[in-house]
Structure formats: C-alpha cells, structure tokens
XYZ file of C-alpha atoms in Angstrom:
331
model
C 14.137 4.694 30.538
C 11.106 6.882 30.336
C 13.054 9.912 29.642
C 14.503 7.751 26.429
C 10.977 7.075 25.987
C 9.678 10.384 25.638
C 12.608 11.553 23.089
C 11.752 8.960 20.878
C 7.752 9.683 20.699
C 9.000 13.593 20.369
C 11.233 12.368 17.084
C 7.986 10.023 15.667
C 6.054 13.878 16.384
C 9.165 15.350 14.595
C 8.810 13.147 11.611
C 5.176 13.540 11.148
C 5.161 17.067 10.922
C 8.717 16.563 8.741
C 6.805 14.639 6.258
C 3.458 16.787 6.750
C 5.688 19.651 5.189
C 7.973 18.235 2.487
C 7.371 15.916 -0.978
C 8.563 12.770 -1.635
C 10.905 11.775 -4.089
C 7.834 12.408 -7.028
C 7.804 16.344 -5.939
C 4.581 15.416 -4.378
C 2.930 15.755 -1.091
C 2.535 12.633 1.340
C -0.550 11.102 1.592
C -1.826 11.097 5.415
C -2.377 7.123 5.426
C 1.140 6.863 3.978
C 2.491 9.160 6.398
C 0.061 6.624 9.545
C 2.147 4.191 7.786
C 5.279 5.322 8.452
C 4.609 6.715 11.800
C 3.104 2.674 12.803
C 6.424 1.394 11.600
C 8.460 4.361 14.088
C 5.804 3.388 16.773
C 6.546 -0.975 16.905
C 10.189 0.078 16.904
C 9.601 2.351 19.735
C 7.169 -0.269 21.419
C 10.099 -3.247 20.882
C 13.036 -1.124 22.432
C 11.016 0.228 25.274
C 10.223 -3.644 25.652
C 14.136 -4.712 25.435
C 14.226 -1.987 27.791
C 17.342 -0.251 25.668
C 18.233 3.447 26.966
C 18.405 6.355 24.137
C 16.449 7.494 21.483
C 16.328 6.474 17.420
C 19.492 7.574 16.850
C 21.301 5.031 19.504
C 19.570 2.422 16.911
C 22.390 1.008 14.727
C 22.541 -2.204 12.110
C 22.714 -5.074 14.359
C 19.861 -3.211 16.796
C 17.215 -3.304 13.538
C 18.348 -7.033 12.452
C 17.005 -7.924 15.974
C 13.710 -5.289 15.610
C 12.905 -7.567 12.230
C 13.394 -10.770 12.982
C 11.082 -10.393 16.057
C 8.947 -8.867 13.893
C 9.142 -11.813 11.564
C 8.470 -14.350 13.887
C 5.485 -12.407 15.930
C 3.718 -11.387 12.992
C 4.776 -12.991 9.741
C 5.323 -17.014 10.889
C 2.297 -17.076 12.788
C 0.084 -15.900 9.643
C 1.903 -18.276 7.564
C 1.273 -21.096 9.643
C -2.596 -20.513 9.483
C -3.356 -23.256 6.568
C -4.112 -20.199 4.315
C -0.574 -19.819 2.568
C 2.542 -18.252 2.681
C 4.124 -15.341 3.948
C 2.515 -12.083 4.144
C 5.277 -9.908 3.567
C 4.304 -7.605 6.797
C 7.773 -7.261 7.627
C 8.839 -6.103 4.704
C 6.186 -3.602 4.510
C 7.349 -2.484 7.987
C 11.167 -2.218 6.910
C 10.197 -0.108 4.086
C 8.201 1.933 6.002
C 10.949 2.583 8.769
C 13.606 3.665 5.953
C 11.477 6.982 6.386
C 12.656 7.561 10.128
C 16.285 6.901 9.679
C 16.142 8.873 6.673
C 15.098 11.648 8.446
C 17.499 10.824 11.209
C 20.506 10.911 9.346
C 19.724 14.166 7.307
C 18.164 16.225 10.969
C 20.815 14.273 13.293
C 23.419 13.532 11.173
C 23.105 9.489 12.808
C 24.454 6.601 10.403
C 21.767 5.369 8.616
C 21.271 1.180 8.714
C 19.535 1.301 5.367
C 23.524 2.220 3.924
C 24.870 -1.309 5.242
C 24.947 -3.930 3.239
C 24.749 -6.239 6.931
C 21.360 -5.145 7.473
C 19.347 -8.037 6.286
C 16.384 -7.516 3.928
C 12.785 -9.181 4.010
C 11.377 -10.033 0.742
C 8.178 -8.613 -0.688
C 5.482 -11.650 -0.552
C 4.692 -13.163 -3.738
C 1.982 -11.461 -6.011
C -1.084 -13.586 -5.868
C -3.251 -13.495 -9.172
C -5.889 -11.226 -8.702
C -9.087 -11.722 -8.833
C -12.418 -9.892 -10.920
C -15.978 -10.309 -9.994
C -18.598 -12.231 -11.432
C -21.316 -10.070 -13.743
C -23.797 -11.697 -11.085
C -21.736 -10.663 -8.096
C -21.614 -7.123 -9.164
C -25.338 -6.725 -10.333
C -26.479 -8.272 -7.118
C -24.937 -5.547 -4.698
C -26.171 -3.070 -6.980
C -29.387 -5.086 -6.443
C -28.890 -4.845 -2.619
C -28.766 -0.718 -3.063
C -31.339 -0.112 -4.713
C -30.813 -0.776 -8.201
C -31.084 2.697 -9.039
C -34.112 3.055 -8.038
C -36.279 6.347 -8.085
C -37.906 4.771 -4.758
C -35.345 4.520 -2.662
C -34.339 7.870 -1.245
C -32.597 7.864 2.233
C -29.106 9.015 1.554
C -26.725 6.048 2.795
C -27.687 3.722 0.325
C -28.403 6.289 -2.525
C -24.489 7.308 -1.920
C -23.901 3.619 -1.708
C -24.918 2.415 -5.110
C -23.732 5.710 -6.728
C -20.522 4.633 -5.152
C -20.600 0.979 -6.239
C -20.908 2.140 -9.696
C -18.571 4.776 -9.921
C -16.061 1.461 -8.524
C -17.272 -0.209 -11.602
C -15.734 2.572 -13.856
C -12.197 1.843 -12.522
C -11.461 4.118 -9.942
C -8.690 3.225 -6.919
C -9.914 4.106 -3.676
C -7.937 7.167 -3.585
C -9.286 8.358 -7.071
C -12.718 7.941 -5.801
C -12.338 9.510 -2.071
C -10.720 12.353 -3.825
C -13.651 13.280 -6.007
C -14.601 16.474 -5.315
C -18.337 17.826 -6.652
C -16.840 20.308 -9.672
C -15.104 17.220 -10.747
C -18.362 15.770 -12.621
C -19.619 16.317 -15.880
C -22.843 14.726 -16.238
C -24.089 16.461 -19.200
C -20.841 14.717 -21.010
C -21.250 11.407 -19.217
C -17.787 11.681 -17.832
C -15.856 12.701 -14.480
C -12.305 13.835 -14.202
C -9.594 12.286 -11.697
C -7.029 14.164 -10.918
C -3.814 11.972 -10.060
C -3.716 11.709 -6.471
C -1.176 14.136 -4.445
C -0.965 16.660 -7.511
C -2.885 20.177 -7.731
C -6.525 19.791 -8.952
C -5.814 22.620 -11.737
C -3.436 19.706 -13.363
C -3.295 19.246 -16.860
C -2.663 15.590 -16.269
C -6.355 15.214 -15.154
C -7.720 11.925 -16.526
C -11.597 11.689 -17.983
C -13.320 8.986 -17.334
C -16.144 7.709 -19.673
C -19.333 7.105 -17.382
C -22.293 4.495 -17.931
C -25.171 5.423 -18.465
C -26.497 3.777 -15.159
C -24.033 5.551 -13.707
C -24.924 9.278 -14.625
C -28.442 8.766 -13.256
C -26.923 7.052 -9.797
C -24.959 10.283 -9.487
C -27.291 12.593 -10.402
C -30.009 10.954 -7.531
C -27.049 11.469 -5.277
C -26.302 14.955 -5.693
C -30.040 15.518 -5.090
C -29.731 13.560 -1.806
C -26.494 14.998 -1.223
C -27.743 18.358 -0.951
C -29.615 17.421 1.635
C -26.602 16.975 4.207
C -26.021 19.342 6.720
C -22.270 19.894 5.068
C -23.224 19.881 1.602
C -22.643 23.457 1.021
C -19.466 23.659 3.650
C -17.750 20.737 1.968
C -16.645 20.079 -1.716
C -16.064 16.508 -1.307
C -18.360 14.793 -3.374
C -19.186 11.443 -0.771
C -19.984 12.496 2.427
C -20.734 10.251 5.697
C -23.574 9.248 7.233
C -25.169 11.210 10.172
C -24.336 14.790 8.400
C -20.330 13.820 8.938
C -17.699 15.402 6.796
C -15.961 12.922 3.700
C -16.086 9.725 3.177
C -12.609 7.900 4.515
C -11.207 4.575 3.346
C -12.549 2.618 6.509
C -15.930 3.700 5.294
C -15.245 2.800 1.956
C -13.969 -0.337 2.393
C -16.529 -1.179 4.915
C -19.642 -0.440 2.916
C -18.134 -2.374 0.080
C -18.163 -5.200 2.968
C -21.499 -4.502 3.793
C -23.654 -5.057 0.778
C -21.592 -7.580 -0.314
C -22.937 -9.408 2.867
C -26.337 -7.842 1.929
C -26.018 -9.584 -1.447
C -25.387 -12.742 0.006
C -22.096 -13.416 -0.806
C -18.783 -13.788 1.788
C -17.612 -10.386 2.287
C -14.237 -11.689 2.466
C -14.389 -12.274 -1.361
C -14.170 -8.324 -2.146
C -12.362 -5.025 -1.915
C -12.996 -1.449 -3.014
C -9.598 -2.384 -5.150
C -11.596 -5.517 -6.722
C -13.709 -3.623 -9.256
C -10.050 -2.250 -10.427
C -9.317 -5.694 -12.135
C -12.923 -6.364 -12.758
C -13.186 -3.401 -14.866
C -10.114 -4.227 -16.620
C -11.171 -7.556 -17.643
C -14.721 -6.197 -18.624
C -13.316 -3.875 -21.237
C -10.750 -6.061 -23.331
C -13.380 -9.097 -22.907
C -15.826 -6.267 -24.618
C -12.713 -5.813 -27.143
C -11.652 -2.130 -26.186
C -7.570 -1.535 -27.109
C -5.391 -1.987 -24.607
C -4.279 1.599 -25.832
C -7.684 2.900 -24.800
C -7.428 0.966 -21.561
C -4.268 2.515 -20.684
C -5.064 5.617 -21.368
C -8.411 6.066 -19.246
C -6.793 4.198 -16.709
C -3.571 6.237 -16.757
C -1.208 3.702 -17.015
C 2.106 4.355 -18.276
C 3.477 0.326 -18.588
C 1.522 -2.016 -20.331
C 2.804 -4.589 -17.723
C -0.104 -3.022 -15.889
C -2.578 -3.706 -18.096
C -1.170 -7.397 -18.143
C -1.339 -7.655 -14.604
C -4.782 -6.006 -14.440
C -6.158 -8.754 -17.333
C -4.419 -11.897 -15.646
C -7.080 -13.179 -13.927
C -9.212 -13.913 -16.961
C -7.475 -13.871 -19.449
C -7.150 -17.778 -20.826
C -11.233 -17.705 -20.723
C -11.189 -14.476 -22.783
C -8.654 -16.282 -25.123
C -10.986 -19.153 -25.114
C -13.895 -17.140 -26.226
C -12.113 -15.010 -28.704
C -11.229 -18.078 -30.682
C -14.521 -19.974 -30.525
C -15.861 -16.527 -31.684
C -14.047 -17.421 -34.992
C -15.876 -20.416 -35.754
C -14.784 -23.150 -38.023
C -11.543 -21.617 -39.713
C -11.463 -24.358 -42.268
C-alpha cells in the first residue's frame, strides 16, 4: 500500500509541473489557483483510495472505481451542506469531477490509461443552480469606504490607505484576478484610467482593456503610490498592492479577507459580500445611470450580452420601475 501511495503523490507532482509548463485549451497559461484546484481534486481521490485501501496508482482507476470516488463525495460533502436549512445543493462535486478530468487527461496522453471521462457509464453531477446575484446598497459601499478612511489626507499608515484605494478600484469593475494582476506601469492617472490586461495573456497585449477611473478614485491611488513607496519591496516588486508587514503581492486570501474586514468595520455581516460583489454592483450602477449596454460591454470586456444580462439581474425590475416613472404622465 504505501508504495501505491507514493506513485500516486509522484503522478499529482507530475501533473503540477505538466500543467506548470503547457496552455490550456485557450493557448494560455494555467493560473496557479486553477492548477491548486486541480491538484485538491487528484489529492481527495488519492486520500479516498488510500482509505478503501486499493493497491496501484491513478492509472489502476477505471469507470466504476470514480462512480464510487463521487458518490462518496456526494454524500460527505454535498448532502450534508444541503441539509443545513440554507438551500440546495452546492454543486462541490461537480466542481471536483471537473477538476479531476485534468489528471486522467494527463494520464491517458503520458500513460496511455483509458480515460473514464470517454464512458458514457460514468455518471455526471450537475452544476448547482445559479442563484441571482446580488449588488450592494449605495450606503453599504460608501460606509466601508467610510471605515478606510474616506480618502482622507489624514490617514496615512499604509494598510488602510491600500485598503480604500482597493475598495474603489472594486467599485470600477474589476474581478479579483484583474485587480491582483495590476501591476504599477499599468496606471494612467493623468488620463483617469488604468489598463487590464486579460488575465493569463502577455502584458504587451493589444487586447488590453482601459478602464475609465472616478475621480475619487485617482486621488485614492495616487495617496497609495505615495504610501506604497514606502514598502520595503516597492522598488523590487512591480505589483501594484503589496501586503502588509513589507510582504511581497497581495493574494486572493488577502483580498477577500480585507473585503471581510471592513465590511465588519462598517457594521454590516461580512457574510453579505465578496471581492466579486462590486462586479454586479458596478454593473447595475452604470445602466441605472443610463450608460449603453454597448459601452458596458466593452469596458467590461464582455463578448455575450447574456453577460451583461446576468450582471444587471439583480436590479433590474426596480431600474425598470424607475425608468418608467421617470416618464411621467404619458397621457
């Protein structure tokens, strides 16, 4: 057993460094979370067979071997979520099923093994339904600004100067990856704008999206670069957030967790917001305000305008509401 133990954490180290040196089916390199991701997925798999206590590596995994992997999966992570008064299923097993196609693709084209993901018997877990997201209030967004600072000239030590300069750059649109990606060069102040490069693709790109800053904005960035050249890696590092206690870039965790943070500051649940919340929030700021969904789509970088429906969903009857009252009496 532990010597079929050891072959299969050699493959997961094999597949890393596979997908660490090859593109995906875009042409483009793999993210490192999506490459944790599918390296979690190999890992459970490895966990669950060395816990059935079956002999061999991966490639003694066939069809009826993986039906077993996911429906213990189902019911030790999936049912017990569901059951929780909250709602529904969370779809974690089909996140981990997708996520595993990567080692048995890698399998059958190193190892030449059979891969499940071919056979119709292998049994599929659907995605969970798509909830209707959700934008923040005007008030819920000004008061964690609030909690930062406000932008003001007064407050000086560099976590929550990078904070709100971060808060409002979320307010422009940006995913999380756009945002963690920024590098300093990729600001234009003097033009009120900043330019996102689309994730995974060389920062020389032509496909390089501007974004149109707020005012606000341009003065909460331009406090932070003064703070920011403070840090002890400011001049090693291009990134343009870096962490606290003179660390290197700003990672997702921290992201997401100051987001957290000063939404608790604020006084509000911190359960009620993401880094991705401003996404939708933004969208739903700038039709309300009566920009084209054209325009939208285009500073966003959307290609379908199913994702500018998506995006608008969550307020869109109250901005259908208001546009018609906005008419007045017709007759």
């Amino acid at each position: 057993m532990k010597g079929a133990e050891d072959a299969r954490l050699a493959l997961i180290t094999e597949l890393e460094l596979h997908l660490s040196t090859t593109t995906n089916k875009h042409g483009r390199p793999f993210q490192r979370r999506t490459i944790n991701a599918y390296k979690y997925a190999a890992t459970q798999l490895h966990h669950w067979l060395t816990a059935q206590k079956v002999s061999g590596d991966f490639t003694s995994v066939d069809t009826a071997t993986l039906n077993r992997f996911f429906r213990w999966y189902y019911q030790e992570h999936d049912v017990p979520k569901s059951q929780d008064g909250k709602g529904g299923y969370t779809g974690g097993t089909n996140t981990v099923q997708r996520n595993l196609r990567a080692l048995f693709s890698y399998l059958a084209e190193e190892y030449d093994h059979t891969d499940p993901y071919e056979d119709p018997k292998l049994q599929r877990y659907a995605t969970p339904p798509m909830g209707k997201p959700k934008t923040l209030s005007t008030e819920f967004v000004g008061d964690m600004l609030k909690a930062t600072g406000n932008g003001s000239p007064k407050v000086r030590d560099f976590q929550t100067v990078r904070d709100h300069a971060i808060l409002r750059v979320l307010t422009e649109g940006l995913r999380s990856d756009e945002l963690l990606n920024l590098r300093v060069q990729d600001l234009d102040l003097a033009r009120a704008t900043l330019v996102v490069v689309p994730i995974k693709m060389d920062r020389n790109s032509l496909d390089g999206r501007v974004i149109p800053l707020q005012p606000k904005t341009v003065k909460a960035l331009a406090r932070y670069l003064r703070v920011r050249a403070t840090h002890k890696r400011a001049n090693v590092d291009d990134w343009l957030w870096l962490g606290t206690r003179n660390r290197s870039r700003l990672l997702y965790a921290g992201l997401h967790g100051l987001v957290k943070k000063w939404a608790e500051e604020a006084g509000y649940d911190p359960a009620a917001v993401s880094p991705h919340s401003f996404c939708h929030t933004w969208a739903d700021d700038l039709k309300a305000a009566g920009v084209s969904g054209e325009h939208i789509m285009a500073i966003r970088g959307w290609k379908s305008p199913a994702m500018l429906r998506r995006y608008g969903a969550d307020m869109a009857s109250t901005r259908a509401v208001n546009a018609v009252q906005g008419l007045g009496d017709r007759y």
